[in-house]
Tab-separated table of C-alpha atoms and ligand atoms in Angstrom:
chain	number	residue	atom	x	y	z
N	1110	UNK	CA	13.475	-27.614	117.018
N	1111	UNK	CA	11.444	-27.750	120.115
N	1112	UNK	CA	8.309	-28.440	118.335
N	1113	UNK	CA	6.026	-29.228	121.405
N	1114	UNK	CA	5.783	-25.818	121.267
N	1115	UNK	CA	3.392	-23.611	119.887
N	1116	UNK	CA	3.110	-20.290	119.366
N	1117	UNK	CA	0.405	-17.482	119.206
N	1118	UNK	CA	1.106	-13.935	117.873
N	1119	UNK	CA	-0.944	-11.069	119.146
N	1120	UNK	CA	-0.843	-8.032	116.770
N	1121	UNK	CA	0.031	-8.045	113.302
N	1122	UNK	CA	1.199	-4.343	112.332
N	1123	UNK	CA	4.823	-4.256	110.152
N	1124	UNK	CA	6.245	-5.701	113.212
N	1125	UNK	CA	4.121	-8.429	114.302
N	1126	UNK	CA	3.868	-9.761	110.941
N	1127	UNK	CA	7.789	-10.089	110.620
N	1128	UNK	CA	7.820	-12.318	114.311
N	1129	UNK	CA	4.874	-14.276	113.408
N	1130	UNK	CA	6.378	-14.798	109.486
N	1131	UNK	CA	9.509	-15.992	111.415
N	1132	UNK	CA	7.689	-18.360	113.497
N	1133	UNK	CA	5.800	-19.563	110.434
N	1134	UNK	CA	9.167	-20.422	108.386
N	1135	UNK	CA	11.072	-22.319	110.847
N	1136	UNK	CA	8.226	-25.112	111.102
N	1137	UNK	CA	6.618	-23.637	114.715
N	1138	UNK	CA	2.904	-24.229	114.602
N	1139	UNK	CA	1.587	-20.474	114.668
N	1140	UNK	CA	-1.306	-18.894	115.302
N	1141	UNK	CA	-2.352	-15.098	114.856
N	1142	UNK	CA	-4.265	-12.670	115.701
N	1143	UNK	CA	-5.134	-8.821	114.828
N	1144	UNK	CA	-7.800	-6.463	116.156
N	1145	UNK	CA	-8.606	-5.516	112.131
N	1146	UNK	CA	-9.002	-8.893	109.885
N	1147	UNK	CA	-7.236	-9.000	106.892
N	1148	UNK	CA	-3.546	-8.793	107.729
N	1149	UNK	CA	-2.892	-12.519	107.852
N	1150	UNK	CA	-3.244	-13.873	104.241
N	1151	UNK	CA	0.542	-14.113	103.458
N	1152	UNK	CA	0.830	-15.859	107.162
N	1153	UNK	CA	-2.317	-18.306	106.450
N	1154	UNK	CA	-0.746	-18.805	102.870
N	1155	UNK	CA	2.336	-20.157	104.783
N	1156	UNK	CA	0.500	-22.014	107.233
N	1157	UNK	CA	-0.175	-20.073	109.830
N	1158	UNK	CA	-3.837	-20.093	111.524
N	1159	UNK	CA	-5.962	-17.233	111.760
N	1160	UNK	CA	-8.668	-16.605	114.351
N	1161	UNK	CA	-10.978	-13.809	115.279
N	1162	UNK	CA	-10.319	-13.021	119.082
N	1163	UNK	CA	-7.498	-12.474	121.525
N	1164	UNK	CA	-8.624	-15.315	123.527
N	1165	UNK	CA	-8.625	-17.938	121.112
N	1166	UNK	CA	-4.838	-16.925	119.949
N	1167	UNK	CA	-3.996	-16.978	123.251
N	1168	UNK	CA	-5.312	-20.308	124.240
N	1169	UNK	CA	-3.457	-22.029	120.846
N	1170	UNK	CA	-0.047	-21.048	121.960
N	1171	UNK	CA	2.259	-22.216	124.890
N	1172	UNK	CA	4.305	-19.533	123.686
N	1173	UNK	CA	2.304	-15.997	123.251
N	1174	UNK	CA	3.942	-13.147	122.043
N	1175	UNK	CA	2.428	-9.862	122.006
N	1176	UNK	CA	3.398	-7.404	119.917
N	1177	UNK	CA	0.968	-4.059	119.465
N	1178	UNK	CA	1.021	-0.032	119.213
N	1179	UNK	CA	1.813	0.184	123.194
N	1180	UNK	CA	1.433	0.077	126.132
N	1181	UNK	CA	-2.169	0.835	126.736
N	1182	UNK	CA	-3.193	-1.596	124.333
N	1183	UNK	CA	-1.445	-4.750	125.766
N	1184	UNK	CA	-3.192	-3.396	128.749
N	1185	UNK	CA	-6.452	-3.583	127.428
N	1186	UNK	CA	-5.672	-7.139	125.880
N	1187	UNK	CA	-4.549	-8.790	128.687
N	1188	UNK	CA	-7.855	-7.701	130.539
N	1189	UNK	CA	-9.690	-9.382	128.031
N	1190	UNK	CA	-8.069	-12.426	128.050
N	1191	UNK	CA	-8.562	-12.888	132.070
N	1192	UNK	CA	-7.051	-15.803	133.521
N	1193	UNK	CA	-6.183	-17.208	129.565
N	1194	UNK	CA	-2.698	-17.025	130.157
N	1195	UNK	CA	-2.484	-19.425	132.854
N	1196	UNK	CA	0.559	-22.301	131.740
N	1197	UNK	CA	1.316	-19.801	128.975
N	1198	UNK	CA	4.336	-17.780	128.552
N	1199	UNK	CA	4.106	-14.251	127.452
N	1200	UNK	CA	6.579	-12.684	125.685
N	1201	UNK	CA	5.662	-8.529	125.681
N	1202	UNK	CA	8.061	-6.920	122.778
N	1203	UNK	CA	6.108	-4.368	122.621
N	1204	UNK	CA	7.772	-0.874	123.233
N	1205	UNK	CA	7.300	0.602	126.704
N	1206	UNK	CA	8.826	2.085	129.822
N	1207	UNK	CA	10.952	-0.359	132.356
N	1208	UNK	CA	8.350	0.559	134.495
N	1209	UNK	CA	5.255	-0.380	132.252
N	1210	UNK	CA	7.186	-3.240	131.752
N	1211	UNK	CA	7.955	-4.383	135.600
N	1212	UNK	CA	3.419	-3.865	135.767
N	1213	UNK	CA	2.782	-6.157	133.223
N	1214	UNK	CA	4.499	-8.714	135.588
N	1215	UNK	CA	2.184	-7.571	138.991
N	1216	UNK	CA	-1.182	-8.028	136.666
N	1217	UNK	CA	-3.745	-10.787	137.682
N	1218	UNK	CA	-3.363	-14.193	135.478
N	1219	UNK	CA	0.345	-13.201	134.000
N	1220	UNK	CA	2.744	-15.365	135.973
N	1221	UNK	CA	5.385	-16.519	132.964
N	1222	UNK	CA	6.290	-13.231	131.483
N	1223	UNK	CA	9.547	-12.179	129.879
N	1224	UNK	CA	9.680	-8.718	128.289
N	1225	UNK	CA	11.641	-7.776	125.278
N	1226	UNK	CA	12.982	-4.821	123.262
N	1227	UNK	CA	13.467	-5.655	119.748
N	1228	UNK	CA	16.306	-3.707	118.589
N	1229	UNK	CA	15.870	-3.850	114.724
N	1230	UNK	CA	13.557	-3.035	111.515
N	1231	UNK	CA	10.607	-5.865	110.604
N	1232	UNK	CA	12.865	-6.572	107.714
N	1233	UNK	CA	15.908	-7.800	109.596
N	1234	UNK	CA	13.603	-10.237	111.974
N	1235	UNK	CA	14.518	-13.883	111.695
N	1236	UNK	CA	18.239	-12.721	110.312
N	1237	UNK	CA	21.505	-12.451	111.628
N	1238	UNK	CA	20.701	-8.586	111.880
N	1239	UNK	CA	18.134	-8.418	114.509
N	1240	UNK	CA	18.686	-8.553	118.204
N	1241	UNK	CA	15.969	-8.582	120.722
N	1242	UNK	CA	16.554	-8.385	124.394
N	1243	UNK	CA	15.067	-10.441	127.283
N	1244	UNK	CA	14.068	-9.485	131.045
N	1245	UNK	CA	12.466	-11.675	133.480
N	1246	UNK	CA	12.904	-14.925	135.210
N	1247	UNK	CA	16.275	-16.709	133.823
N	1248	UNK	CA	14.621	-19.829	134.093
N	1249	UNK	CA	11.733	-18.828	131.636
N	1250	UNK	CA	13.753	-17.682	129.313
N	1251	UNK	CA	16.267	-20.447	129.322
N	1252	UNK	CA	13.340	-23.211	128.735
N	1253	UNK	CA	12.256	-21.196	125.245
N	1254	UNK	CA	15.037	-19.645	124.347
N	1255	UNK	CA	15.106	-22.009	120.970
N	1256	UNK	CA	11.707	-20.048	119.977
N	1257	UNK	CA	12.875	-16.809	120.904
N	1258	UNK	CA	16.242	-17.371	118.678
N	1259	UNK	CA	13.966	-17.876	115.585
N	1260	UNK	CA	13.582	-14.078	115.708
N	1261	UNK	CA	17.531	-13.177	115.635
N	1262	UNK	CA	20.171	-13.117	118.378
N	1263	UNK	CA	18.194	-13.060	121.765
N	1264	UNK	CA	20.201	-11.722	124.627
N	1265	UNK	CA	18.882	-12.085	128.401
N	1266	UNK	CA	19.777	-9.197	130.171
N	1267	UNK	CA	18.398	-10.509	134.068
N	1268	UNK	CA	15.514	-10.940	135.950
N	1269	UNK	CA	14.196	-7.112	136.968
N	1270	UNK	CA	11.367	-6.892	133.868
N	1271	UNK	CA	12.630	-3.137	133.470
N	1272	UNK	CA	15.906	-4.382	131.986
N	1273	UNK	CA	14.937	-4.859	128.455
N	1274	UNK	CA	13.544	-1.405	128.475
N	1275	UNK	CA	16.521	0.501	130.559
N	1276	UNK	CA	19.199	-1.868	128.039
N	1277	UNK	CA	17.202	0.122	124.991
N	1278	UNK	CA	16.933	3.275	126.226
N	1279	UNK	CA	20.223	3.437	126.717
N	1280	UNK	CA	21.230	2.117	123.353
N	1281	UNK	CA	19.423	4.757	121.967
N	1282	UNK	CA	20.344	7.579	123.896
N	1283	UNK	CA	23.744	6.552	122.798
N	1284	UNK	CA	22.674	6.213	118.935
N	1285	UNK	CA	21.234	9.758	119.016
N	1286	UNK	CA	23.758	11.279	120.813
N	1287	UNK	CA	26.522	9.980	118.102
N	1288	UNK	CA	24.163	10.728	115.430
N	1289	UNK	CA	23.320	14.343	116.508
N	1290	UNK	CA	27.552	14.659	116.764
N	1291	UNK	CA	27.862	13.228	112.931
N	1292	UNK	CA	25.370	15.687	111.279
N	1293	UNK	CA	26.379	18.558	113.520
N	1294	UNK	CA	30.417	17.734	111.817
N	1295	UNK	CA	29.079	16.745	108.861
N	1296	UNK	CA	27.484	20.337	108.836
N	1297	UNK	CA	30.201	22.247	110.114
N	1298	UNK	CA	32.794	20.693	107.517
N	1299	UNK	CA	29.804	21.452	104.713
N	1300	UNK	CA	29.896	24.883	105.435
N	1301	UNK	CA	33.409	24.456	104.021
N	1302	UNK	CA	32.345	22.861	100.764
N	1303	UNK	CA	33.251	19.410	102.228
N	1304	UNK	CA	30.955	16.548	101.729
N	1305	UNK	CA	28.969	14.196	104.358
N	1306	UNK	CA	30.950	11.642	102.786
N	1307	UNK	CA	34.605	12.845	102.730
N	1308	UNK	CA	33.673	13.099	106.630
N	1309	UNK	CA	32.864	9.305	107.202
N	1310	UNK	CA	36.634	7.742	107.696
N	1311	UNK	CA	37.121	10.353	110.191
N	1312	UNK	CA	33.763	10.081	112.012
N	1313	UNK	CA	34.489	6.336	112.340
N	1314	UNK	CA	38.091	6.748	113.825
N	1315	UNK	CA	36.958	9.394	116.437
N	1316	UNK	CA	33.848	7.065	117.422
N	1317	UNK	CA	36.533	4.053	117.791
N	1318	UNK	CA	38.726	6.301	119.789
N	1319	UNK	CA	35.941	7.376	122.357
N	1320	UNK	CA	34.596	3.379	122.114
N	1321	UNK	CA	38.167	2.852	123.824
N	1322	UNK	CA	37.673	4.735	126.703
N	1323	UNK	CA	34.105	3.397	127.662
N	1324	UNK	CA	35.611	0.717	130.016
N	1325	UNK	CA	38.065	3.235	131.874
N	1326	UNK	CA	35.170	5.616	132.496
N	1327	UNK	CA	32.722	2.971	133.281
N	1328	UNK	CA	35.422	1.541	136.008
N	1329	UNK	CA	35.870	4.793	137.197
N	1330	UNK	CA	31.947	5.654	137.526
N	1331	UNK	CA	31.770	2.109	139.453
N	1332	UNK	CA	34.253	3.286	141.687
N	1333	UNK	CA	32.919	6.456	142.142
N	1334	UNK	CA	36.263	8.209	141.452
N	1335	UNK	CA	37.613	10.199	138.820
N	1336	UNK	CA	40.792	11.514	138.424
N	1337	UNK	CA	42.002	14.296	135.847
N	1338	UNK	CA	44.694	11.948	134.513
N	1339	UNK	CA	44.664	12.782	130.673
N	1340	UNK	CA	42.016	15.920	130.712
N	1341	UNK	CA	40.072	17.715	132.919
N	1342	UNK	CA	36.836	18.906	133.055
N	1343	UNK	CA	37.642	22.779	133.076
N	1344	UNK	CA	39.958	22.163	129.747
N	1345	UNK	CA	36.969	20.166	128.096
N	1346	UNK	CA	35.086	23.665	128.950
N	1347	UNK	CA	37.699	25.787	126.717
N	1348	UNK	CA	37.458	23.160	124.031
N	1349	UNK	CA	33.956	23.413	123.748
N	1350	UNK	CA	34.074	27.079	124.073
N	1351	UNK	CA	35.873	26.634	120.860
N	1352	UNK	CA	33.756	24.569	118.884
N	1353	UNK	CA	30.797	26.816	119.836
N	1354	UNK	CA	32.911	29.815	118.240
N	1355	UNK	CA	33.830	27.507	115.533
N	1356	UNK	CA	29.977	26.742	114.822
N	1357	UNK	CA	29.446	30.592	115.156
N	1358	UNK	CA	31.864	31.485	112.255
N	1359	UNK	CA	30.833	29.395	109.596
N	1360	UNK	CA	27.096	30.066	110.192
N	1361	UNK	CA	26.120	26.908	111.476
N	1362	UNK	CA	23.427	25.871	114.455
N	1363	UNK	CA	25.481	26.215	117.892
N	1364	UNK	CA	22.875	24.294	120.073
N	1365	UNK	CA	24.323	21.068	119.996
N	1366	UNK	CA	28.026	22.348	121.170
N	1367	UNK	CA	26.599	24.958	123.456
N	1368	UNK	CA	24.589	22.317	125.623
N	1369	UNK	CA	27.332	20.059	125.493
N	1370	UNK	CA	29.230	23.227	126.963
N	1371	UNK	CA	26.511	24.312	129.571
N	1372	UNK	CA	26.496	20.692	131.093
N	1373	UNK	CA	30.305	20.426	131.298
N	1374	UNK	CA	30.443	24.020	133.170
N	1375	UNK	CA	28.001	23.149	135.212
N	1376	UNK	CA	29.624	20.040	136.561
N	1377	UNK	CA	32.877	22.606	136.683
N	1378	UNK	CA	30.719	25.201	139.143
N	1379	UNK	CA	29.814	21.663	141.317
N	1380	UNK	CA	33.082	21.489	141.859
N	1381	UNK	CA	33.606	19.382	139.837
N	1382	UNK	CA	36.537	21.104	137.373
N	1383	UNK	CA	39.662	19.470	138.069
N	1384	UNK	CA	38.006	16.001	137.814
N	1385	UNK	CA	38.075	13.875	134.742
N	1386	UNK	CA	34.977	13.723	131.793
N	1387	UNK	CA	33.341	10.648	133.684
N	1388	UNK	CA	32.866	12.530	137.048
N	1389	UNK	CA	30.115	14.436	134.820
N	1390	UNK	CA	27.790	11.072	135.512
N	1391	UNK	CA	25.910	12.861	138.444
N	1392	UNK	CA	24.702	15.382	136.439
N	1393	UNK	CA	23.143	12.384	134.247
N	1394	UNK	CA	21.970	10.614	137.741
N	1395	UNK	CA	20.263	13.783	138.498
N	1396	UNK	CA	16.403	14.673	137.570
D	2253	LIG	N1	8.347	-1.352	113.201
D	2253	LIG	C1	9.541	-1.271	113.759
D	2253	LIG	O1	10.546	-1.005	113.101
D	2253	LIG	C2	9.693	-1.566	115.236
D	2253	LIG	C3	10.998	-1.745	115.760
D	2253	LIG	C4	11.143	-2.041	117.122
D	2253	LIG	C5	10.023	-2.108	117.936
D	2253	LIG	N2	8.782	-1.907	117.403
D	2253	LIG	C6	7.621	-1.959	118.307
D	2253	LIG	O2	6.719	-2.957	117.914
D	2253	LIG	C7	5.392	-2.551	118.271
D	2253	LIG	C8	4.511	-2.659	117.034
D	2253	LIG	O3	5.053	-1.835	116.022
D	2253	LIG	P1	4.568	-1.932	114.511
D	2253	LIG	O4	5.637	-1.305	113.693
D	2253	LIG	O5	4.128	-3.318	114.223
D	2253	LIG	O6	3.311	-0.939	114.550
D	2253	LIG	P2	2.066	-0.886	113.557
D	2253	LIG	O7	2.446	-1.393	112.208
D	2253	LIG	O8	1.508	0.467	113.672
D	2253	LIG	O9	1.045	-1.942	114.180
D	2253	LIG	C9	0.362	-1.669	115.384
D	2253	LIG	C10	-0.385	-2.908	115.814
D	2253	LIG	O10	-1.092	-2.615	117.033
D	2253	LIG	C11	-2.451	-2.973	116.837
D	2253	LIG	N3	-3.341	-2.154	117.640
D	2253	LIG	C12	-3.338	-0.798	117.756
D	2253	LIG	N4	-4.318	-0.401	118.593
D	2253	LIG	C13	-4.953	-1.526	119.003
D	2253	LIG	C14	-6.041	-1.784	119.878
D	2253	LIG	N5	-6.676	-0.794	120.526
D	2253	LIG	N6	-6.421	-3.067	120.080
D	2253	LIG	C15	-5.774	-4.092	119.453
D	2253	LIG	N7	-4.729	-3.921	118.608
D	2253	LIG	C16	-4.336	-2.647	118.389
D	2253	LIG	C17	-2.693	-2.740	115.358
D	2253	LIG	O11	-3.859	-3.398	114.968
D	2253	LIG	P3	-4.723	-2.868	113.692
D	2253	LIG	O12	-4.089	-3.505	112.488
D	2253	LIG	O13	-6.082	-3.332	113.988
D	2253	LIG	O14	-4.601	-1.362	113.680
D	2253	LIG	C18	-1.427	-3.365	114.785
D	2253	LIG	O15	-1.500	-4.764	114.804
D	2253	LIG	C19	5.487	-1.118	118.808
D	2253	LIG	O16	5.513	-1.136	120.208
D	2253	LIG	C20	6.823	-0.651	118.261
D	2253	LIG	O17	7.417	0.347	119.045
D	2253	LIG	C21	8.591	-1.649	116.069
């Protein structure tokens, strides 16, 4: 363990207290810090050290990770610390934009910055289970990446400070977008009388099956060419014309199918008909 380092945890809400407990159990001298006193007496009980301003946690740690409600707020902290962080590293996880995250880098006295998305509950921190994600220089977070593995698997995704953010936000827009297609099955096959779980072994094969053709469509987006090999976008259309109908019958919300529908026959009035599913990636590229 790398233990010339030291490191200082700013915020200690159900996340915060999870990093800074992680910190605290692998041996890395740790110091904390919250805006309302009070939240650190597990911590101190397992050697952590508590003080009562930003600055001073900030000037214990070479390593000082800040981890707070948003955006605003690490905002407002760094101003207070000033020129503080000077030889420090910060490590921002908390939530925010790429582009919050890229002007955390441009502010006055932050020169060693990485910014990360933590991808997990408080629970899983410090566990197999929890990945966080790194942007920023590679060099920064090569020299620390020992601390930042205390917290779970760390990945470093490059040096643009918006990657950590864009990596998430894609992650979940995938999440959702599975999870929305679950319950809207799951309710569908209800209406039926059949169960959430009778529908699981199923769910799992058909999200394997579309996991498979990720890398063709992604090679074909990269290209920038998509041919109608296996299925088209106009038969798509008449498929989900069907599931809307299908919805429609057995009384259950149509929403879901119908704006899967309206996007695919709008990418078929672009022109776009005869063209394979992936071609629909400029409607997605545009505002
Ligand atoms: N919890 C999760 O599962 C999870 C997962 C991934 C990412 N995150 C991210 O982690 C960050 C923290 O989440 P959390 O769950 O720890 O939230 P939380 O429990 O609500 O804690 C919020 C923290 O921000 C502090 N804070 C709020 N306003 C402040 C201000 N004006 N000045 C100074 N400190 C202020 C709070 O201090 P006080 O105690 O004084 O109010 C507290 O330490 C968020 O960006 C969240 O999106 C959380």
């Amino acid at each position: 363990m790398g233990v010339e380092k030291s490191v200082a945890v700013v915020g200690l809400g159900l996340m915060g207290q999870a990093l800074a407990g992680a910190f605290v159990r692998v041996g890395y001298p740790t110091t904390v810090w919250n805006r309302t006193p009070g939240k650190a007496g597990r911590l101190v009980a397992d050697g952590a050290a508590v003080v009562d301003s930003v600055e001073e946690a900030v000037a214990a740690g070479s390593v000082v990770v800040v981890c707070v409600a948003d955006h605003g707020v690490v905002r407002g902290l760094l101003r207070t610390v000033g020129g503080g962080l000077e030889g420090k590293v910060l490590v921002n996880l908390t939530s925010a934009t790429s582009v919050q995250m890229r002007e955390i880098g441009g502010l006055e006295g932050v020169d060693s910055y990485l910014a990360g998305a933590i991808m997990g509950m408080p629970q899983g921190i410090g566990t197999t289970e929890s990945l966080v994600l790194y942007s920023g220089p590679r060099s920064v977070f090569e020299a620390h990446e020992e601390v930042l593995r205390v917290l779970g698997e760390a990945v470093y995704l490059g040096a643009d400070h918006g990657l950590s953010s864009l990596y998430a936000g894609a992650g979940v827009s995938l999440m959702w977008s599975v999870l929305n297609g679950f319950l809207h099955g799951a309710a569908l096959l209800g209406a039926a009388g059949v169960e959430a779980s009778a529908f699981v072994p199923f769910a799992r094969q058909n999200i394997a099956t579309a996991s498979g053709w990720l890398a063709g469509y992604a090679g074909q987006i990269d290209e920038g060419a998509y041919p109608g090999a296996d299925a088209t976008i106009d038969s798509h259309v008449a498929a989900m014309g069907s599931l809307v109908q299908e919805s429609e019958a057995n009384g259950v919300n149509a929403e879901l199918p119908k704006f899967i529908r309206e996007l695919a026959e709008r990418a078929a009035a672009d022109g776009r008909g005869r063209d394979g599913y992936a071609a629909m990636i400029d409607l997605f590229r545009t505002p």
